[in-house]
């Protein structure tokens, strides 16, 4: 018999809301046990025999996936791998760049990624040094492989708003990328330049743009990103501005969600 949140709260937990488990109510704790596999034994007021009996039922429903909160990253990774399943590794260098190498475990695609590389085999993606990538980073790369057209960048830069079907993402770009970057680096243009150079960014000569600093990132071989920074001007009351620009071909290489992921990743790298 499965144990729902209500069953657990009503029939098992003491309902004293003492907070000894770290949650503010017994009901909140019950929710975490049922939907996120939080250990029932973390309530110190239960008889161990009761915990053991409940765990038998809980483990059964966990295995069946009953009432478990869905793991968005796992779902996205499974979907991205499915998209990628019909692609051949040997076709990728022509489309997305990188080079094929024979390594101990078989053929891998060595793909430049900012100032580092990722290794892509038929079944895995890791960093060049063999360490793991986050699941979201893997989703991003699988999506790129599945979508990646073969177009080379043209050098024509556009803001996100100039691409089709991006209306719902404009606010996220401002709130999650551009404002945090501005707040982190206002009055600190040199710090921004130094942080970007750590990730392989190239400083674009001043006579080629109108910003205070323009930084060119080669995120992937065919996916460059330009960051334009104009510092605040306290005398004029100008709050400053940060804009990310993308080559016009980016939508042949990444979907809009992946462009957002890439933008947030750049913000995270620079701010961290
Ligand atoms: S420790 Fe137990 S009794 Fe106290 S709030 Fe948590 S679940 Fe309820």
Coordinates of N, CA and C and ligand atoms in Angstrom, one line a residue, residues 14 16-21 26 29 43-45, ligand 1:
X14 N 3.9 12.8 14.3 CA 3.3 13.2 15.6 C 2.4 14.5 15.5
X16 N 3.1 17.6 15.8 CA 3.4 18.6 16.9 C 4.1 19.9 16.3
X17 N 4.5 19.8 15.0 CA 5.2 20.9 14.4 C 6.3 21.4 15.2
X18 N 7.1 20.5 15.7 CA 8.2 20.9 16.6 C 9.4 21.5 15.9
X19 N 9.5 21.2 14.6 CA 10.6 21.7 13.7 C 11.9 20.9 13.9
X20 N 12.0 19.9 14.7 CA 13.3 19.2 14.9 C 13.8 18.6 13.6
X21 N 12.9 18.4 12.6 CA 13.4 17.8 11.4 C 13.9 18.9 10.4
X26 N 4.8 19.5 10.3 CA 4.9 18.0 10.0 C 4.4 17.8 8.6
X29 N 7.2 18.5 6.1 CA 8.1 17.3 6.1 C 7.5 16.1 5.4
X43 N 12.8 12.7 11.2 CA 11.9 13.0 12.3 C 12.3 12.2 13.5
X44 N 12.9 12.7 14.5 CA 13.5 11.9 15.6 C 12.4 11.4 16.6
X45 N 11.2 11.7 16.3 CA 10.1 11.3 17.3 C 9.4 10.1 16.8
Ligands
LIG1 S1 10.4 16.5 13.7 FE1 8.7 15.2 13.4 S2 7.2 16.0 14.8 FE2 8.7 17.6 14.6 S3 7.9 18.9 12.8 FE3 9.3 17.4 12.0 S4 7.9 15.8 11.4 FE4 6.8 17.0 12.8

